[in-house]
Amino acid sequence: MEHALLLAFILPSIYMFVEAFEFSSAAQQFPQFTTGMVIFLGVLLLFRQYLPEPLGRLVTDEVDVLETGGEEIEQAEELAMEESGVDRTDDVENEQEVAYGAAVLGAMCIGYMVLSFLIGMLWATPLFVLAYTWWRDQSPYAMAGLTVLSFAIAFAFFEVIGLPIEEGYIQGVLGL
Amino acid sequence: MSFEVFLEAVGLVFSWPTIFWVMAGIVIGIVFGALPGLGASLGMAILLPLTLPLGGVDAIVLLIGIYSGAMYGGSIAAILINAPGTSAAAATTFDGYPMSRQGKAATALSLSATSSALAGFLTVTTLILLSPVLIDFVLMFGSPERFLIAILGLSMITIVARGSMVKGLIAGFFGLALTTVGSAPMTGDVRYTFGYFPLYEGISFIAALIGLFAVAEMLKLANETGGISKGGFEVSGDVIGGARTVFDHPVTVVKSAFIGMGIGSIPGAGSTVSNFIAYTEAVRASDDPDSFGRGNVVGVIASESSNNGTVGGSVIPAIAFGIPGSAATAVLIGGLIMHGLVPGPDLFDAGANLDVTYALFISLLVGNVLILVLGLGLVTRAGALTKIDTDYIIPIIIVLSFLGAFALNNGRWVDVVTIVGLGVVGFYMKVYDYSIIAFVLGVVLGSIAEENLYRSLILSRDTELPIFVSNPLSLIILVVIVAILVLPIVQPWLDARRE
């Protein structure tokens, strides 16, 4: 999956590098330099196992210039955690499980965005919260409470800030 | 002249409703800091769009209050359940949690509140006293120097990106590349917009910050179930005794506070780094190093003094040059710009916005008094925050992120797409150890770097020497940049020779 992340950096950078030739010379220098560096370093990282050893080490070696003693501290943290029997939020203990949870929430976020575009964020917001709490198997009281709270927040944005979230593409097309 | 502006700022901070926003910021910050997985930058990022209806000063004191409050709030979960609310309180767990297990949780929380408040007060007072010098210093910087300072900030990626340096650099350069979308500064070329008009203004870096800090963090939390606190705990101990103990260790407080301030002023370094360094220094200087990790009060004092000291330090590069000293100050810069306050000489000019700068410093002082009062007064009830179910937090944070992003430019869909896209990218960057702070440095510094580079190149047409070596100040910055870039490469070789 890290390769996909690297490609997410490299492919847009290639497009941006090439497209920059269309700009005036003063406007093309900076994007070409930055995207050129992303492409160069990204390719190095992508093919790190095929690099000669000294270069490979430079690409993959971890540095701790400030010498914060990160490793020792991490070990001490792990030891304390084992003693306490308490879970810690920023531990990615089971990458697959975390990826599953993140994938579902990520998909819900995309759905929330699309639905907001179609029917307006004011109406999509409680639907998103309802879907999320249903997925997480929350009690009916929690589902109702959070859904109402989310609608109240969205309504505050609509009423106080004057954000145009009351209608989306569908209402526009149907002339509602 | 500056003193008159200072007095004016005092009046401003203590006027209504500004003083309310100072207090609100501290309380919100403590709550965000105490909830593991959230923290200052996330809290500031999602609340930033909500500051739109506020005046500039009110918005800034609210944001800086959240930052300061979260630094203290992080210690609550660190002490009670061994899960630091923010990474800035990671070292607090080493001795704070053992104290809890020994039935001294209230003492540890009291130590934390007192040392946080004292260190914050000390460093911000120093900052105010140094501000006349700082003003003269900032006004020495022209376009070439500002460009080099931006590059200096970016070169810090090689130092602050713990882990692979190349991964940090990729993240930083990709962040820079994103800032080239939209109209080019100075030339007006329209870049990478696909003819879509709303993109002419470019990608909002505030939306980028909301995506990276709020959405990415929620994706990471999505697999947690229930409250973070899995076990029961009892808050007992000596509150007043804890506060007194801090005053028995003035050297630790002062040293840790200034370690925090110094490290905080390094772009990108922030409180996570200063926290560990101050703790390590406390262990080194102790006559009884073996007692650390078993509930030594000095460990808690050092850690908590340093992370609140960082706040004052990290504000310096943010307001002086627009360079974030930490993730939270990146959001603060976003707040300043959103309210028409451009970091740089204007914020140090008595005829322009110096009153805002002083108001920010004074609100930090007031905030530290509030931390002490709230910290000591509510010690026994603080644990309730750590029992909030993450399933209640996630959907509300996501909703606030979406609505906030949509509000940034009064209903621009690009900003919503940005938070979702960068939220996903940010999540995988966390998983594979790509530096988020390097990415943020790139996103924040990109336009500053490009604009000042362009101006410098125009200025260089009239100079004989290359513009970046034509005066001593820019030459010094250039040497420092080269040293920083070379250091990570030669460090392994130096270490090998030392061994």
XYZ file of C-alpha atoms in Angstrom:
675
model
C 0.000 0.000 0.000
C 2.963 2.331 0.543
C 3.632 2.062 -3.192
C 0.142 3.439 -3.844
C 0.900 6.374 -1.540
C 4.166 7.040 -3.362
C 2.377 6.876 -6.708
C -0.180 9.350 -5.336
C 2.761 11.720 -4.869
C 4.651 10.905 -8.064
C 1.920 10.755 -10.748
C 0.379 14.197 -10.078
C 3.930 15.568 -9.821
C 4.789 14.214 -13.282
C 1.671 15.870 -14.705
C 2.491 19.152 -12.941
C 6.119 19.055 -14.099
C 5.140 18.582 -17.754
C 2.233 21.037 -17.637
C 4.546 23.719 -16.201
C 6.204 24.106 -19.633
C 3.015 25.929 -20.676
C 3.611 28.733 -18.146
C 5.843 31.800 -18.464
C 9.423 31.087 -17.432
C 9.096 32.901 -14.079
C 5.964 30.912 -13.210
C 7.360 27.516 -14.203
C 10.582 27.454 -12.152
C 9.082 26.857 -8.721
C 6.555 24.132 -9.639
C 9.132 22.332 -11.753
C 11.701 22.405 -8.971
C 9.297 21.127 -6.303
C 7.617 18.459 -8.435
C 11.004 17.463 -9.888
C 12.241 16.794 -6.356
C 9.115 14.755 -5.524
C 9.607 12.650 -8.672
C 13.344 12.127 -8.064
C 13.033 11.247 -4.362
C 9.846 9.243 -4.907
C 11.458 7.086 -7.576
C 14.470 6.536 -5.300
C 12.136 5.355 -2.541
C 10.043 3.254 -4.901
C 13.098 1.322 -6.116
C 15.022 1.404 -2.837
C 15.749 -2.343 -2.800
C 17.511 -2.133 -6.156
C 19.810 0.752 -5.196
C 23.527 0.275 -4.430
C 24.020 -0.134 -0.687
C 25.408 3.300 0.319
C 22.669 5.096 -1.619
C 20.024 2.674 -0.385
C 21.086 3.341 3.200
C 20.866 7.090 2.667
C 17.326 6.694 1.317
C 15.988 4.381 4.000
C 18.065 5.090 7.123
C 16.223 6.739 9.961
C 17.738 9.881 11.425
C 17.289 11.530 14.799
C 19.483 14.597 14.505
C 18.066 16.231 17.627
C 18.991 13.062 19.543
C 15.742 12.968 21.487
C 16.457 9.395 22.440
C 13.320 8.331 20.627
C 14.030 4.598 20.708
C 14.716 4.419 24.428
C 11.659 6.519 25.151
C 9.447 4.364 22.937
C 10.702 1.279 24.775
C 9.925 2.888 28.139
C 6.460 3.844 26.876
C 5.769 0.290 25.708
C 6.884 -1.105 29.039
C 4.641 1.304 30.961
C 1.746 0.442 28.652
C 2.172 -3.288 29.264
C 2.214 -2.691 33.000
C -0.951 -0.604 32.893
C -2.932 -2.864 30.567
C -4.318 0.250 28.891
C -4.747 0.710 25.143
C -3.218 3.754 23.556
C -4.901 5.659 20.753
C -1.869 6.356 18.590
C -0.746 2.740 18.502
C -1.419 1.024 15.216
C -1.503 -2.409 16.786
C -3.380 -4.230 14.089
C -2.815 -2.499 10.782
C -5.462 -4.536 8.970
C -8.187 -3.738 11.497
C -7.290 -0.060 11.478
C -7.306 -0.098 7.674
C -10.798 -1.646 7.758
C -12.158 0.992 10.140
C -10.472 3.771 8.183
C -11.733 2.373 4.869
C -15.346 2.323 6.077
C -15.124 5.813 7.553
C -13.283 7.040 4.431
C -16.060 5.626 2.231
C -18.657 7.270 4.481
C -16.847 10.610 4.169
C -16.920 10.330 0.371
C -20.612 9.411 0.560
C -21.230 12.386 2.861
C -19.486 14.675 0.371
C -21.454 13.362 -2.631
C -24.760 13.456 -0.736
C -24.023 16.997 0.437
C -23.471 18.024 -3.163
C -26.725 16.363 -4.230
C -29.139 17.362 -1.463
C -27.282 20.016 0.579
C -25.019 19.605 3.602
C -27.780 20.624 6.013
C -29.738 17.424 5.203
C -26.763 15.170 4.465
C -25.177 15.843 7.875
C -27.750 14.009 10.062
C -27.874 11.167 7.525
C -24.087 10.742 7.752
C -24.160 10.711 11.561
C -27.074 8.275 11.563
C -25.170 5.951 9.195
C -22.002 6.174 11.271
C -23.693 5.501 14.616
C -25.658 2.630 13.055
C -22.432 1.093 11.750
C -20.839 1.452 15.197
C -23.830 -0.278 16.769
C -24.647 2.602 19.102
C -27.693 2.663 21.353
C -30.871 4.294 19.929
C -30.470 7.134 22.449
C -26.905 7.827 21.296
C -27.968 7.630 17.642
C -30.815 10.059 18.193
C -28.769 12.412 20.380
C -25.805 12.618 18.014
C -28.034 12.996 14.959
C -29.938 15.878 16.532
C -26.685 17.465 17.715
C -25.169 17.239 14.227
C -28.254 18.804 12.663
C -28.108 21.596 15.247
C -24.462 22.262 14.351
C -25.246 22.323 10.625
C -28.234 24.569 11.238
C -26.028 26.959 13.225
C -23.657 27.220 10.230
C -26.664 27.877 7.976
C -28.329 30.403 10.258
C -25.423 32.177 11.980
C -22.716 32.154 9.281
C -25.210 32.158 6.421
C -23.595 29.168 4.728
C -25.582 28.054 1.652
C -26.074 24.415 2.672
C -29.843 24.157 2.526
C -29.990 22.941 -1.052
C -27.926 20.851 -3.427
C -27.737 19.919 -7.092
C -30.996 17.946 -7.093
C -33.114 20.788 -5.709
C -31.488 23.068 -8.280
C -32.335 20.742 -11.166
C -35.888 20.118 -9.980
C -36.380 23.805 -9.230
C -37.445 23.106 -5.657
C 5.635 54.121 21.295
C 5.742 50.326 21.774
C 4.877 50.693 25.445
C 1.791 52.718 24.574
C 0.734 49.985 22.168
C 1.386 47.429 24.899
C -0.924 49.270 27.307
C -3.518 49.521 24.558
C -3.274 45.749 24.060
C -3.728 45.146 27.807
C -6.956 47.136 27.659
C -8.009 45.209 24.580
C -7.494 41.770 26.138
C -9.389 42.703 29.298
C -12.288 44.226 27.378
C -15.521 42.340 26.672
C -15.905 40.011 24.759
C -12.153 39.464 24.178
C -11.550 38.217 27.723
C -14.398 35.725 27.198
C -12.670 34.300 24.112
C -9.411 33.991 26.060
C -11.208 31.913 28.711
C -13.196 29.935 26.143
C -9.981 29.098 24.275
C -8.298 27.742 27.414
C -11.312 25.606 28.390
C -11.785 24.227 24.849
C -8.037 23.601 24.632
C -7.982 21.647 27.901
C -10.872 19.478 26.646
C -9.234 18.821 23.256
C -5.889 18.199 24.913
C -7.346 15.745 27.418
C -9.041 13.633 24.750
C -6.401 11.206 23.491
C -5.946 11.411 19.741
C -7.217 14.965 19.402
C -4.973 17.778 20.605
C -4.260 21.429 19.897
C -3.807 21.435 16.125
C -6.983 19.424 15.502
C -9.039 21.568 17.870
C -7.727 24.772 16.329
C -8.180 23.494 12.765
C -11.852 22.568 13.116
C -12.727 25.694 15.073
C -10.815 28.038 12.785
C -13.658 28.504 10.262
C -16.015 29.235 13.165
C -13.924 32.305 13.997
C -15.010 33.954 10.738
C -17.688 36.110 12.415
C -15.250 37.205 15.149
C -12.906 40.170 15.013
C -9.206 39.485 14.322
C -8.023 39.880 17.924
C -10.878 37.779 19.356
C -10.188 34.995 16.862
C -6.450 34.979 17.542
C -6.766 34.954 21.339
C -9.287 32.109 21.064
C -6.902 30.063 18.903
C -3.825 30.723 21.026
C -5.907 29.882 24.115
C -6.795 26.492 22.614
C -3.111 25.881 21.884
C -2.009 26.769 25.406
C -4.889 24.911 27.109
C -4.278 21.757 25.080
C -0.644 21.681 26.168
C -1.815 21.332 29.769
C -4.855 19.185 28.908
C -2.631 16.536 27.334
C -1.209 15.730 30.749
C -4.599 14.717 32.199
C -4.933 11.542 30.147
C -1.161 10.964 30.358
C -1.302 10.914 34.152
C -4.622 9.147 34.683
C -4.659 6.467 31.991
C -1.117 6.445 30.570
C -2.343 7.622 27.157
C -1.007 11.099 26.422
C -3.805 13.347 25.162
C -1.243 14.970 22.880
C 2.216 13.812 21.828
C 3.529 16.846 23.721
C 2.652 15.070 26.974
C 4.223 11.724 26.038
C 7.086 12.096 28.523
C 4.577 12.972 31.268
C 3.368 9.365 31.202
C 6.766 8.088 32.376
C 6.391 9.451 35.892
C 2.836 10.820 35.938
C 1.169 7.455 35.455
C 3.302 5.643 38.066
C 2.306 8.408 40.501
C -1.358 7.653 39.689
C -0.789 3.986 40.434
C 0.716 4.973 43.762
C -2.504 6.845 44.649
C -1.021 10.283 43.882
C -2.973 11.207 40.745
C -4.196 14.506 42.214
C -0.625 15.398 43.219
C 0.604 14.645 39.697
C -2.199 16.676 38.099
C -1.427 19.526 40.473
C 2.282 19.326 39.569
C 1.310 19.415 35.913
C -1.027 22.432 36.220
C 1.423 24.433 38.313
C 4.515 23.712 36.224
C 2.599 24.295 32.970
C 1.319 27.655 34.201
C 4.645 28.771 35.682
C 6.664 27.807 32.608
C 4.142 29.402 30.283
C 4.136 32.592 32.339
C 7.925 32.706 32.457
C 8.491 32.190 28.728
C 5.767 34.602 27.623
C 7.081 37.279 29.995
C 10.519 36.765 28.452
C 8.950 37.066 25.024
C 7.308 40.378 25.953
C 10.560 41.717 27.419
C 12.452 40.669 24.293
C 9.840 42.018 21.902
C 11.512 45.429 21.302
C 14.653 43.578 20.156
C 12.537 41.149 18.167
C 10.801 44.043 16.428
C 14.127 45.550 15.294
C 15.321 42.125 14.202
C 12.233 41.358 12.106
C 12.379 44.734 10.401
C 15.906 43.911 9.139
C 14.489 41.256 6.830
C 13.904 42.085 3.173
C 12.658 39.796 0.393
C 15.944 37.856 -0.079
C 16.169 37.187 3.667
C 12.494 36.225 3.884
C 12.975 33.779 1.026
C 16.015 32.297 2.764
C 14.133 32.081 6.071
C 11.385 30.138 4.300
C 14.039 27.809 2.861
C 15.575 27.535 6.341
C 12.163 26.466 7.638
C 11.906 23.888 4.889
C 15.433 22.609 5.463
C 14.381 21.906 9.042
C 12.439 19.011 7.561
C 15.712 17.090 7.466
C 16.063 17.606 11.216
C 12.528 17.348 12.519
C 11.299 14.511 10.285
C 12.159 11.637 12.582
C 12.468 8.483 10.555
C 13.557 8.441 6.932
C 14.847 11.829 5.782
C 13.814 11.085 2.185
C 10.212 10.441 3.248
C 10.221 13.783 5.080
C 11.593 15.573 2.017
C 9.003 13.995 -0.319
C 6.228 15.106 2.036
C 7.674 18.624 2.233
C 8.196 19.051 -1.515
C 4.721 17.671 -2.285
C 3.270 20.209 0.158
C 5.209 22.937 -1.674
C 3.989 21.673 -5.045
C 0.353 21.896 -3.912
C 0.782 25.616 -3.270
C 1.526 26.200 -6.961
C -2.101 25.451 -7.902
C -3.958 28.650 -8.833
C -2.731 32.091 -9.854
C 1.040 32.461 -9.655
C 2.234 35.205 -7.300
C 3.524 38.252 -9.199
C 3.192 36.908 -12.774
C -0.500 36.055 -12.622
C -0.152 32.836 -14.657
C -3.035 30.487 -13.932
C -1.653 27.044 -13.057
C -3.279 23.598 -12.815
C -6.870 24.838 -12.572
C -8.347 22.868 -15.526
C -10.243 26.056 -16.319
C -12.250 25.678 -13.104
C -12.663 29.213 -11.776
C -12.874 28.463 -8.011
C -9.397 26.932 -8.238
C -7.872 30.242 -9.378
C -7.393 31.156 -5.706
C -5.496 27.910 -5.198
C -5.899 25.181 -2.623
C -6.793 26.641 0.763
C -4.036 25.727 3.159
C -6.515 25.898 6.025
C -8.588 23.194 4.304
C -5.350 21.239 3.876
C -4.670 21.556 7.608
C -8.223 20.436 8.484
C -7.782 17.400 6.240
C -4.354 16.506 7.604
C -5.109 17.086 11.271
C -8.823 16.402 11.714
C -9.985 13.976 9.009
C -6.762 11.927 8.938
C -6.806 11.642 12.724
C -10.446 10.516 12.747
C -9.673 7.863 10.121
C -6.954 6.641 12.448
C -9.284 6.640 15.459
C -12.035 4.861 13.515
C -11.091 1.455 14.805
C -11.156 2.399 18.457
C -14.224 1.323 20.355
C -15.571 2.788 23.561
C -13.836 5.358 25.742
C -10.060 5.561 25.676
C -10.023 4.809 29.380
C -10.519 1.060 29.690
C -9.835 0.689 33.380
C -11.077 2.451 36.494
C -8.972 5.012 38.301
C -9.220 7.059 41.430
C -8.064 10.663 41.652
C -6.484 10.982 45.070
C -3.446 12.790 46.477
C -2.339 16.181 47.755
C -3.310 19.081 45.459
C -1.710 21.913 47.460
C 1.364 19.822 48.259
C 1.807 19.156 44.544
C 1.693 22.851 43.727
C 4.245 23.584 46.473
C 6.580 20.889 45.171
C 6.930 22.752 41.877
C 8.284 25.788 43.721
C 10.864 23.510 45.387
C 12.346 22.759 41.928
C 12.876 26.207 40.364
C 15.913 25.135 38.340
C 14.021 22.296 36.653
C 11.103 24.600 35.834
C 13.284 27.370 34.410
C 15.593 25.041 32.487
C 12.741 22.983 31.010
C 10.711 26.076 30.155
C 13.568 27.569 28.181
C 14.396 24.242 26.526
C 10.767 24.285 25.401
C 10.979 27.870 24.227
C 14.236 27.293 22.341
C 13.128 24.086 20.644
C 9.692 25.575 19.988
C 11.219 28.425 18.016
C 12.803 25.933 15.601
C 10.361 25.572 12.702
C 8.611 22.229 12.786
C 10.292 20.942 15.949
C 7.487 21.654 18.442
C 6.581 20.329 21.827
C 6.979 16.610 21.098
C 10.712 17.067 20.685
C 11.181 19.585 23.518
C 9.209 17.319 25.846
C 11.665 14.447 25.410
C 14.751 16.648 25.522
C 13.665 18.369 28.756
C 12.863 15.001 30.332
C 16.206 13.534 29.256
C 17.993 16.603 30.659
C 16.136 16.232 33.985
C 17.269 12.587 34.180
C 20.845 13.553 33.301
C 21.003 16.326 35.916
C 19.457 14.224 38.691
C 21.395 12.670 41.591
C 18.977 9.766 41.469
C 18.361 8.941 37.784
C 17.112 5.428 38.609
C 14.001 6.858 40.288
C 12.756 8.272 36.964
C 10.000 6.196 35.420
C 8.803 5.202 38.898
C 6.899 8.334 39.859
C 9.628 10.961 40.270
C 7.959 14.385 40.572
C 10.837 16.040 38.708
C 9.978 13.997 35.608
C 6.439 15.430 35.544
C 7.672 18.962 36.248
C 10.297 18.822 33.466
C 7.928 17.414 30.878
C 5.044 19.774 31.622
C 7.245 22.865 31.956
C 8.791 22.218 28.566
C 5.600 21.687 26.588
C 4.005 24.911 27.793
C 7.314 26.733 27.270
C 7.121 25.639 23.642
C 4.021 27.758 23.047
C 5.891 31.054 23.498
C 8.817 29.832 21.412
C 6.789 28.546 18.496
C 4.832 31.800 18.237
C 8.040 33.724 17.361
C 8.717 32.361 13.836
C 4.971 32.159 13.167
C 4.208 35.836 13.647
C 7.594 37.142 12.566
C 8.009 35.213 9.319
C 4.873 33.110 8.816
C 6.901 29.984 9.524
C 5.165 27.474 11.807
C 7.162 26.420 14.841
C 4.636 23.596 15.333
C 1.506 22.093 13.783
C -0.671 24.276 16.010
C 1.101 27.460 14.949
C 0.522 26.460 11.308
C -3.195 26.751 12.095
C -2.545 29.994 13.976
C -0.904 31.405 10.833
C -4.022 30.323 8.927
C -6.130 32.237 11.463
C -3.983 35.349 11.148
C -4.195 35.323 7.350
C -7.920 34.556 7.387
C -8.459 37.692 9.453
C -6.266 39.872 7.252
C -3.254 39.839 9.577
C -0.223 38.927 7.483
C 2.686 37.521 9.529
C 5.789 39.659 9.176
C 6.803 43.284 9.728
C 3.190 44.537 9.954
C 2.662 42.560 13.149
C 5.659 44.386 14.648
C 4.840 47.852 13.397
C 3.364 50.181 16.033
C 1.463 51.968 13.281
C -0.039 48.726 11.934
C -0.850 45.570 13.926
C 1.604 45.525 16.839
C -1.405 45.706 19.188
C -2.538 42.279 17.914
C 0.882 40.796 18.649
C 0.903 42.202 22.163
C -2.713 41.107 22.700
C -1.647 37.592 21.729
C 1.215 37.626 24.262
C -0.970 39.065 27.028
C -3.735 36.548 26.379
C -1.124 33.821 26.820
C -0.210 35.272 30.213
C -3.873 35.423 31.258
C -4.357 31.917 29.873
C -1.602 30.555 32.089
C -3.290 32.000 35.179
C -6.503 30.276 34.059
C -4.668 26.981 33.566
C -3.459 27.206 37.146
C -6.907 28.054 38.530
C -8.800 25.478 36.453
C -6.074 22.874 36.803
C -6.004 23.034 40.591
C -9.723 23.650 41.005
C -10.994 20.850 38.812
C -8.302 18.219 39.442
C -10.660 15.641 40.904
C -13.136 15.916 38.016
C -10.603 15.928 35.186
C -10.834 12.170 34.663
C -14.340 12.431 33.223
C -12.881 13.789 29.979
C -10.949 10.610 29.323
C -14.127 8.494 29.468
C -15.869 10.078 26.472
C -16.637 7.450 23.824
C -14.586 7.905 20.628
C -17.686 6.944 18.642
C -19.305 10.156 19.878
C -16.246 12.206 18.957
C -15.574 10.959 15.425
C -18.841 11.865 13.645
C -19.000 15.287 15.317
C -15.400 16.120 14.364
C -16.055 14.981 10.772
C -19.222 17.106 10.598
C -17.390 20.158 11.986
C -14.557 19.574 9.499
C -16.922 19.408 6.506
C -18.984 22.418 7.554
C -15.871 24.369 8.515
C -14.133 23.647 5.220
C -17.259 24.582 3.255
C -17.482 27.849 5.213
C -13.878 28.880 4.490
C -14.681 30.423 1.108
C -18.445 30.663 1.569
C -19.373 27.392 -0.117
C -16.437 26.298 -2.304
C -16.580 22.553 -3.004
C -12.842 22.401 -3.703
C -12.229 22.888 0.020
C -14.437 19.906 0.918
C -12.685 17.753 -1.691
C -9.354 18.953 -0.244
C -10.153 17.841 3.310
C -11.336 14.413 2.162
C -8.421 13.897 -0.263
C -5.729 15.104 2.121
C -7.437 13.318 5.005
C -6.942 10.000 3.218
C -3.394 10.896 2.123
C -2.592 12.102 5.660
C -3.907 8.862 7.147
C -1.623 6.738 4.973
C 1.267 9.121 5.634
C 0.807 8.434 9.357
C 0.619 4.688 8.769
C 3.819 4.630 6.679
C 5.702 7.196 8.754
C 5.836 10.126 6.326
C 6.221 13.364 8.278
C 2.929 15.284 8.452
C 4.705 18.319 9.872
C 7.059 18.361 6.863
C 4.022 18.330 4.576
C 2.482 21.180 6.583
C 5.711 23.191 6.408
C 5.584 22.818 2.626
C 1.936 23.836 2.367
C 2.387 26.868 4.618
C 5.711 28.063 3.248
C 5.186 27.451 -0.470
C 3.655 30.779 -1.424
C 5.980 32.752 0.904
C 9.007 31.065 -0.669
C 7.887 31.527 -4.277
C 6.768 35.128 -3.876
C 9.971 36.232 -2.145
C 12.126 34.281 -4.582
C 10.496 36.131 -7.461
C 10.941 39.521 -5.776
C 14.563 38.715 -4.912
C 15.336 37.783 -8.502
C 13.913 41.103 -9.685
C 16.004 42.962 -7.071
C 19.116 41.019 -8.088
C 19.073 42.644 -11.529
C 20.566 45.768 -9.906
C 23.245 44.057 -7.812
C 26.734 42.921 -8.774
C 26.874 39.987 -6.350
C 24.159 37.297 -6.292
C 21.360 38.730 -4.137
C 21.531 35.958 -1.528
C 25.150 36.659 -0.586
C 25.125 40.422 -0.949
C 24.568 41.214 2.743
C 25.819 39.581 5.960
C 22.368 38.560 7.261
C 21.411 36.577 4.168
C 24.909 35.071 4.036
C 24.589 33.825 7.626
C 21.176 32.275 6.904
C 22.607 30.633 3.788
C 25.463 29.079 5.784
C 23.020 27.774 8.402
C 20.856 26.216 5.660
C 23.850 24.444 4.128
C 24.932 23.188 7.561
C 21.452 21.848 8.289
C 21.207 20.061 4.956
C 24.637 18.480 5.301
C 24.265 17.500 8.987
C 21.987 14.437 8.563
C 24.276 13.101 5.822
C 27.516 13.448 7.788
C 26.034 12.575 11.193
C 26.278 8.757 10.768
C 29.894 9.177 9.695
C 30.631 11.400 12.718
C 28.886 8.918 15.051
C 30.947 6.052 13.595
C 34.160 8.006 14.163
C 33.153 8.848 17.733
C 32.550 5.152 18.498
